[in-house]
Coordinates of C-alpha atoms and ligand atoms in Angstrom, one line a residue:
X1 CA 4.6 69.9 -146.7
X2 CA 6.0 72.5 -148.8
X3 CA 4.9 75.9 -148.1
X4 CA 5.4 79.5 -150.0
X5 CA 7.1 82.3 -148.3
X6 CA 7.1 85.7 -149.9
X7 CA 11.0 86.6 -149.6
X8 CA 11.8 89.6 -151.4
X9 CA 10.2 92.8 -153.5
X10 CA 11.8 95.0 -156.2
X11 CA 10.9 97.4 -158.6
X12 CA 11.6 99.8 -161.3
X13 CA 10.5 103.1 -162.2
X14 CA 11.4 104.9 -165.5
X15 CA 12.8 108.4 -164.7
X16 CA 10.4 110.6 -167.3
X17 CA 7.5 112.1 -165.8
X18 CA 4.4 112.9 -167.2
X19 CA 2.4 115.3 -165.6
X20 CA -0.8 116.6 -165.2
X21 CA -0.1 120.1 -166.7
X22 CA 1.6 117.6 -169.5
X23 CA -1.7 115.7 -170.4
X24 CA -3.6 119.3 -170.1
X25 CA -1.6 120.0 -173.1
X26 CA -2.3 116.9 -174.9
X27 CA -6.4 116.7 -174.4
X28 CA -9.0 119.0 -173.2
X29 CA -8.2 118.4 -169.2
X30 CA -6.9 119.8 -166.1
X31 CA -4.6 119.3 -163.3
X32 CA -7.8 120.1 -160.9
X33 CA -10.0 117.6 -162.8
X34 CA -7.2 114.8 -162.5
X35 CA -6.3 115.1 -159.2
X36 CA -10.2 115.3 -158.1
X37 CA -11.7 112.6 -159.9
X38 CA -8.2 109.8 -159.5
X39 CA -6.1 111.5 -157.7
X40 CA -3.4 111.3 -159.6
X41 CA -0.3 113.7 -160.2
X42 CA 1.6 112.2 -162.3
X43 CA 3.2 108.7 -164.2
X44 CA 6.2 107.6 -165.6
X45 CA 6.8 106.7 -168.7
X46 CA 9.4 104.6 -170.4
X47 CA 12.1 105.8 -173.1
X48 CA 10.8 104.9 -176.7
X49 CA 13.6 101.9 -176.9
X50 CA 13.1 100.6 -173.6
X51 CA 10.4 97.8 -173.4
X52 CA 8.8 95.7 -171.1
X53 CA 11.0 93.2 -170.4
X54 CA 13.6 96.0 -169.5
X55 CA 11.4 97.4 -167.0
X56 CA 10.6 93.7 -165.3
X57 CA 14.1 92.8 -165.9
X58 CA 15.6 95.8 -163.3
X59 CA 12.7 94.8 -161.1
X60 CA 13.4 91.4 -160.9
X61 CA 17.4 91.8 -160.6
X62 CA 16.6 93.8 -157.8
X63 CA 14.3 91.1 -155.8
X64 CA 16.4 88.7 -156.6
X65 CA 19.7 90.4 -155.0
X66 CA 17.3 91.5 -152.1
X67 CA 16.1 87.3 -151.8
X68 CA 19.5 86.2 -150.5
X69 CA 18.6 83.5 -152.7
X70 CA 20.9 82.8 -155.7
X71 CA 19.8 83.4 -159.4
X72 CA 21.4 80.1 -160.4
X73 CA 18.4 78.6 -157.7
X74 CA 15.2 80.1 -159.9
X75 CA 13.3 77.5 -161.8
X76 CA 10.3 79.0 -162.5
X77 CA 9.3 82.7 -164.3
X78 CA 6.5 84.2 -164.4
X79 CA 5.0 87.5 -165.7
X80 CA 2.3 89.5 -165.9
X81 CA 1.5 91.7 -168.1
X82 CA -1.1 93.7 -170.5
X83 CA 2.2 94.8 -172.4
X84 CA 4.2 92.4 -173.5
X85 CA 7.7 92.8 -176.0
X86 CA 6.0 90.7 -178.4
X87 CA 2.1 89.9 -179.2
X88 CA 1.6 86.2 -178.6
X89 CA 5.7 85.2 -178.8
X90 CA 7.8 84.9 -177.0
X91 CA 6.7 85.7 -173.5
X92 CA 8.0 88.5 -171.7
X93 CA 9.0 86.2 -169.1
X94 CA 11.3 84.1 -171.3
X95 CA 12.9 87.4 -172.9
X96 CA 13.6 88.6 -168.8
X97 CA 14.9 85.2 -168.0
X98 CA 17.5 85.1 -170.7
X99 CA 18.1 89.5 -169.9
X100 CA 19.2 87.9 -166.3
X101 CA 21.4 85.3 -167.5
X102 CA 19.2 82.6 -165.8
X103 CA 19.7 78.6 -166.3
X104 CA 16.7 76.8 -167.5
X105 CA 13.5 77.8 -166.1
X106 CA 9.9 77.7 -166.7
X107 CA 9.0 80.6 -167.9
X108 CA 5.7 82.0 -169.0
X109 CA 3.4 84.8 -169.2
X110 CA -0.4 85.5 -167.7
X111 CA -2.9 87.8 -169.0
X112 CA -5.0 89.1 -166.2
X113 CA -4.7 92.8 -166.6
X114 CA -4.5 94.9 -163.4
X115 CA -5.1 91.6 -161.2
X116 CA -2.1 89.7 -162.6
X117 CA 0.1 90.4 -159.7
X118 CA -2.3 88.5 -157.0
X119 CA -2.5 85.9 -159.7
X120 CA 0.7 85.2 -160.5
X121 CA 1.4 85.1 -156.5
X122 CA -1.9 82.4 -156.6
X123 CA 0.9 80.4 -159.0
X124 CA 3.9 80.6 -157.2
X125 CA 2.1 79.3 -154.2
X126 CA 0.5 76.3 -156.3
X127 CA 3.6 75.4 -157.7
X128 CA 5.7 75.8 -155.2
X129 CA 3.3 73.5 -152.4
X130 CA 2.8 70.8 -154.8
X131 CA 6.4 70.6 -155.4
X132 CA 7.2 71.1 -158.4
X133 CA 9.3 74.2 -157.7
X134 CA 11.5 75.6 -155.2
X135 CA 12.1 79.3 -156.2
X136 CA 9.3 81.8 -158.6
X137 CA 10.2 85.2 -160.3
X138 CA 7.2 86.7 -160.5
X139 CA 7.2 90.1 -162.0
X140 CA 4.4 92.3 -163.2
X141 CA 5.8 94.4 -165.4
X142 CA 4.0 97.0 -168.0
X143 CA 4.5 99.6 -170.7
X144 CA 1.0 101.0 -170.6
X145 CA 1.9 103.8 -172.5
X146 CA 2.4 101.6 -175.7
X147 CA -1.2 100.6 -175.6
X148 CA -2.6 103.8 -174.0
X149 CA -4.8 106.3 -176.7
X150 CA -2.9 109.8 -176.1
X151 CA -6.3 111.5 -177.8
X152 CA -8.5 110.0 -175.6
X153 CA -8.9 111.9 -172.0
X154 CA -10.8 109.1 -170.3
X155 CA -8.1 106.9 -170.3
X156 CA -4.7 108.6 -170.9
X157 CA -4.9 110.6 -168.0
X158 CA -4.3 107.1 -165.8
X159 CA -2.1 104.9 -166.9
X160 CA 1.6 104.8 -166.6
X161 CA 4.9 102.3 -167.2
X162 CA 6.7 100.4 -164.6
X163 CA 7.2 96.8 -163.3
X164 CA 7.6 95.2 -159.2
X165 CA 9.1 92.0 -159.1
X166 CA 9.6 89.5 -156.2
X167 CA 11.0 85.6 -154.8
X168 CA 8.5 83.3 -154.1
X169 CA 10.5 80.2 -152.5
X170 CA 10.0 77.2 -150.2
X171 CA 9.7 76.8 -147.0
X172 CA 9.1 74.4 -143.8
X173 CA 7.8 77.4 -141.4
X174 CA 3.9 77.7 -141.5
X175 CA 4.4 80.9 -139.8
X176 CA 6.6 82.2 -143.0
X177 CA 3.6 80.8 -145.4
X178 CA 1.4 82.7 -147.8
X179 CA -2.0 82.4 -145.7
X180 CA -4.3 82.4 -148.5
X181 CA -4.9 84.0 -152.1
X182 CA -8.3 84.6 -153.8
X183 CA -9.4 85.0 -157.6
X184 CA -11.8 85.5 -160.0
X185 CA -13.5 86.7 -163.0
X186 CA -16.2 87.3 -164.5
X187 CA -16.6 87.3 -168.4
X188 CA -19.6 89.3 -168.5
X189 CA -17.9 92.4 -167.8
X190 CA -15.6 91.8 -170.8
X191 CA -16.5 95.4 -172.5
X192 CA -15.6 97.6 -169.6
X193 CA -11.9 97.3 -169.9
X194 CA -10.6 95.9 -173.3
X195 CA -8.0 96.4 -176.4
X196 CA -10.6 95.5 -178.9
X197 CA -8.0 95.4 -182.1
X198 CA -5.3 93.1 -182.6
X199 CA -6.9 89.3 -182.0
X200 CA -9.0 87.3 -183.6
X201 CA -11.7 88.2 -182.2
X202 CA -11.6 91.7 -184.3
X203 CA -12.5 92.4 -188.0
X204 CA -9.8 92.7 -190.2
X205 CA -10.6 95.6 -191.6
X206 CA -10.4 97.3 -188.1
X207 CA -6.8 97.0 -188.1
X208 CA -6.8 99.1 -191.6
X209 CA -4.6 102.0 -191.3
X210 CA -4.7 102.2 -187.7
X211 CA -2.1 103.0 -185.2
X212 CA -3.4 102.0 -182.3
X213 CA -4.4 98.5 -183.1
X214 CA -3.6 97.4 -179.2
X215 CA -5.1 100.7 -177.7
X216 CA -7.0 100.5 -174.4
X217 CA -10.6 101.5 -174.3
X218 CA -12.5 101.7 -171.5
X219 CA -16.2 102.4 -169.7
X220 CA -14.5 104.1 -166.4
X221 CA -17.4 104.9 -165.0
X222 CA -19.1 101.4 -164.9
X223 CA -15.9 99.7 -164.2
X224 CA -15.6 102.6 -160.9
X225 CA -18.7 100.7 -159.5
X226 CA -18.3 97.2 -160.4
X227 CA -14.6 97.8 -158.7
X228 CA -15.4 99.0 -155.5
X229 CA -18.3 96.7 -155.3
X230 CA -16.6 93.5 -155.8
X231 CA -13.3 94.6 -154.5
X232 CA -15.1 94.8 -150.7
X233 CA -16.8 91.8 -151.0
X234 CA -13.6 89.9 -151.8
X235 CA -11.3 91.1 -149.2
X236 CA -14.3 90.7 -146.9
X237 CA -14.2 87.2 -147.9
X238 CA -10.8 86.7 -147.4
X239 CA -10.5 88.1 -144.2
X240 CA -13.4 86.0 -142.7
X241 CA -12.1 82.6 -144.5
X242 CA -9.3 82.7 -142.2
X243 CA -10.4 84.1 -139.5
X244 CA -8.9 87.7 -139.7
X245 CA -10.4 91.6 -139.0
X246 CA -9.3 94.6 -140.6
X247 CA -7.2 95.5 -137.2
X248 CA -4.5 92.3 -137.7
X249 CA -3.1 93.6 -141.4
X250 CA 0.0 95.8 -140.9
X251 CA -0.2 97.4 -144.5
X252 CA -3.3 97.0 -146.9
X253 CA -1.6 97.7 -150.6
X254 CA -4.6 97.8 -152.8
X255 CA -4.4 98.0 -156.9
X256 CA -3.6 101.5 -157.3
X257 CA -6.2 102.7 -160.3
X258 CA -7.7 105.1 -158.4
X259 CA -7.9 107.4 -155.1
X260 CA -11.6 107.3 -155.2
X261 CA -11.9 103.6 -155.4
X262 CA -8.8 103.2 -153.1
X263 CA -10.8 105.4 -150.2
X264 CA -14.0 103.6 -150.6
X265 CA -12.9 99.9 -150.4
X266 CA -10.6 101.3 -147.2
X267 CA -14.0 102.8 -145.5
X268 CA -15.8 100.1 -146.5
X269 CA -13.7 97.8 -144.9
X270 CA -12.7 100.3 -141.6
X271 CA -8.8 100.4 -142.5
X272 CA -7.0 102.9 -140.7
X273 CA -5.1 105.8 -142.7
X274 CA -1.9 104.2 -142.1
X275 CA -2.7 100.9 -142.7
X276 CA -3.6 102.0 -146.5
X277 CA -0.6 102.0 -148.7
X278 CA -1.2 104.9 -151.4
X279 CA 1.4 105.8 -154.6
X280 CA -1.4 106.1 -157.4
X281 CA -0.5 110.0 -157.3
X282 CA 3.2 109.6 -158.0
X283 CA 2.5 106.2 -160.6
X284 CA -0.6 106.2 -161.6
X285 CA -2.2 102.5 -162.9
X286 CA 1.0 100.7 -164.0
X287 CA -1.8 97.6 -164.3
X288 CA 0.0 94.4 -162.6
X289 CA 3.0 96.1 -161.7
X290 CA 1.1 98.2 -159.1
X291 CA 0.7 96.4 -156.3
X292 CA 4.5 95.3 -156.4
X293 CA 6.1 98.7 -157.1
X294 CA 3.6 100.1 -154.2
X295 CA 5.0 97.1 -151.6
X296 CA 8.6 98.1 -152.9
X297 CA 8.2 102.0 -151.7
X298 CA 6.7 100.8 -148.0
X299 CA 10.3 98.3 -148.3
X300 CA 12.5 101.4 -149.8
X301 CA 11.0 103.2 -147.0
X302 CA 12.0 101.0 -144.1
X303 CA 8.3 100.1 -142.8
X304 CA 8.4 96.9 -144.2
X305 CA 9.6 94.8 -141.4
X306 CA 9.7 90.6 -141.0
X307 CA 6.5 89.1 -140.2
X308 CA 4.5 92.0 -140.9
X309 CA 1.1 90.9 -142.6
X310 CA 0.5 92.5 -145.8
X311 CA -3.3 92.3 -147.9
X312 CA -3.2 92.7 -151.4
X313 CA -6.2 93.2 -153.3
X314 CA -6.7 94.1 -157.4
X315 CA -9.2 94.2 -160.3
X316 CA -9.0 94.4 -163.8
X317 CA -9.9 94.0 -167.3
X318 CA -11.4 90.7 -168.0
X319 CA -12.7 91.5 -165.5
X320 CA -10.5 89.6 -162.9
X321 CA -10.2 90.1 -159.3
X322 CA -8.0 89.0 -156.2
X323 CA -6.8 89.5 -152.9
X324 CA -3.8 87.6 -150.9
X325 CA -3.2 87.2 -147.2
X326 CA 0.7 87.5 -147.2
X327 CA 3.1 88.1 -144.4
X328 CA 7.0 89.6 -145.2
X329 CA 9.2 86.2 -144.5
X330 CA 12.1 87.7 -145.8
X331 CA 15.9 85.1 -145.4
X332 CA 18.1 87.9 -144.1
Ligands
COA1 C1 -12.1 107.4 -165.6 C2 -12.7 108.1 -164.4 C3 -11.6 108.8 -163.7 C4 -13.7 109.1 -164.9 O1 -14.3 109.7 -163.8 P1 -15.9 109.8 -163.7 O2 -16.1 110.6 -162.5 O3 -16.4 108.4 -163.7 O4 -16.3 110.6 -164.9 P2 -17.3 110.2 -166.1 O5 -16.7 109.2 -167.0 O6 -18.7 109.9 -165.5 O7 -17.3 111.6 -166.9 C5 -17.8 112.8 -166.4 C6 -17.5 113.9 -167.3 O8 -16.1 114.2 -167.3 C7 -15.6 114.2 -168.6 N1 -14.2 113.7 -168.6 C8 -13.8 112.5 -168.8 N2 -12.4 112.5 -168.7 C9 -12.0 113.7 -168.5 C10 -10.8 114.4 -168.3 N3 -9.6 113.7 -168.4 N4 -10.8 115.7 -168.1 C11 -11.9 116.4 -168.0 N5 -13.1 115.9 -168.2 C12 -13.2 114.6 -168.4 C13 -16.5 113.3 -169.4 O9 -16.5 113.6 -170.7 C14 -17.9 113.6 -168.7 O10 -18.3 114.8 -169.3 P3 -19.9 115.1 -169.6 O11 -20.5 115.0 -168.2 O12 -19.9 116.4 -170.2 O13 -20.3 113.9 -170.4 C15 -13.4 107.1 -163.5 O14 -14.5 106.6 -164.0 C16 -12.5 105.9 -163.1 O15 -11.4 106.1 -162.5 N6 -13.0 104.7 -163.4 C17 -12.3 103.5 -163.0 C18 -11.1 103.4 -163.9 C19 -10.3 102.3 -163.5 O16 -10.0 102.1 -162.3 N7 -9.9 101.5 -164.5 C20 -8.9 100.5 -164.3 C21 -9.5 99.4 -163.6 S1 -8.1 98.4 -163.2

């Protein structure tokens, strides 16, 4: 049998800051208020021209020079994202594919918000076990700040651009293997965390002289609780599926959204300061490019060593959950 080994991370951060001070300047906020309630600094944001597929595009280049695989040996892309180039078509994934010069590959593009990272890793490791692949791209990549409302404070002090990318290939070594990846949603959330314009679920006359057709809204503080409360119970799950305690994961790289949610799950679930793997106050939410641009700063920092078990954990708009038992089974 076919397993899925998790060979390589990369990522990409735009070089313009936005600050605290910045948004203070924007809306009726503070530094104080920011860094209390989210603890956030500061985000990056991307150049006007630059879109998504740019950002996932460096990401991915990177993972794949970092894979020791070759880019002629990918056959599948996938990408997640809340911000594609395009609404609808083509995918993000296709427009990355033919930015890296890549054969023919199936290439595609999931909608899972802030958990799309765990779920794209759920379908590298489907695809790639049942045999109908040898080597994923997955990349979560986002321009949030296309789709983010800079007049509304409740949600434009979070979000910022970025994208992680990483090779998914096969292997023969169980002990190289993806243990196990969870997810979920739950429709009935739906409201908390949406871009209510733009589809066809939407009046027409709500796009009327808008701008921000595709802006985010969101209820932040009901979507605070139902995150920390189904975020524990699903990596408690996961952990006790396969036999595992808080003490056997090396690094714990949660969906950086928020500090406050970031601590509690963490308590919750006993993790030790450094086990936690923190970079919402330098990024803030990049949505499914967290998690990957978060692993790529423990790898740019030199902690992220062979073997090492990794748990990965996310929620989002939908709303969608997720958590992965992965350990680093890097080629060279
Ligand atoms: C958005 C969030 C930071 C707001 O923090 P909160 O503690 O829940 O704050 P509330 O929404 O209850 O608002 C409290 C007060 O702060 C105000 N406020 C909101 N945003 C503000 C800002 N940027 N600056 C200053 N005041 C602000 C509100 O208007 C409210 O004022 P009021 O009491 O006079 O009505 C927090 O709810 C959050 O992080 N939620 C989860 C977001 C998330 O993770 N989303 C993505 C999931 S992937």
């Amino acid at each position: 049998m076919a397993y899925a080994a998790f060979r390589s991370i990369g990522a990409y951060v735009p070089q313009k800051i936005l600050s605290n001070d910045d948004l203070s300047k924007m809306v009726d906020t503070t530094d104080e208020w920011i860094t209390k309630r989210t603890g956030i600094k500061e985000r990056h944001i991307a150049d006007e021209n630059e879109t998504t597929s740019d950002l996932g595009m460096k990401a991915a280049s990177l993972a794949i020079e970092r894979s020791g695989i070759d880019a002629s040996a990918i056959d599948m892309v996938v990408c997640a994202t809340i911000s594609p180039d395009y609404f609808c078509m083509p995918s993000t994934a296709t427009i990355i594919s033919k930015k890296l010069g890549l054969g023919p590959v199936t290439a595609f593009d999931i909608s899972a918000a802030c958990t799309g990272f765990v779920y794209i890793l759920a379908i590298a490791k489907a695809f790639i076990e049942s045999g109908m692949k040898k080597n994923v791209l997955i990349i979560g990549a986002e321009k949030l700040s296309a789709i983010t409302d800079y007049t509304d404070r409740g949600t434009c002090i979070l979000f910022g651009d970025g994208a992680g990318a990483a090779v998914i290939s096969a292997t023969e070594k169980k002990e190289e293997a993806i243990i196990d990846v969870h997810t979920g949603a739950d429709g009935t959330y739906a409201d908390l965390l949406m871009t209510p314009n733009g589809g066809t679920g939407s009046p027409h006359d709500a796009l009327e002289g808008e701008t921000g057709a595709c802006f985010m809204q969101m209820k932040g503080n009901e979507t605070f609780k139902v995150a920390v409360r189904t975020l524990t119970k699903d990596v408690k799950e996961i952990l006790a599926a396969n036999n595992l305690t808080g003490d056997d994961i090396k690094h714990f790289i949660p969906h950086q959204a928020n500090y406050r949610i970031i601590k509690a799950v963490g308590d919750a679930l006993k993790m030790r300061e450094e086990q936690v793997v923190l970079t919402v106050a330098k990024y803030g939410n990049t949505s499914g490019a967290s998690i990957p641009m978060a692993m790529n700063d423990v790898y740019e920092q030199g902690n992220l060593k062979k073997g090492a078990l990794m748990l990965l954990d996310a929620f989002g708009g939908g709303l969608t959950w997720g958590s992965a038992l992965v350990p680093f089974s890097p080629l060279k």
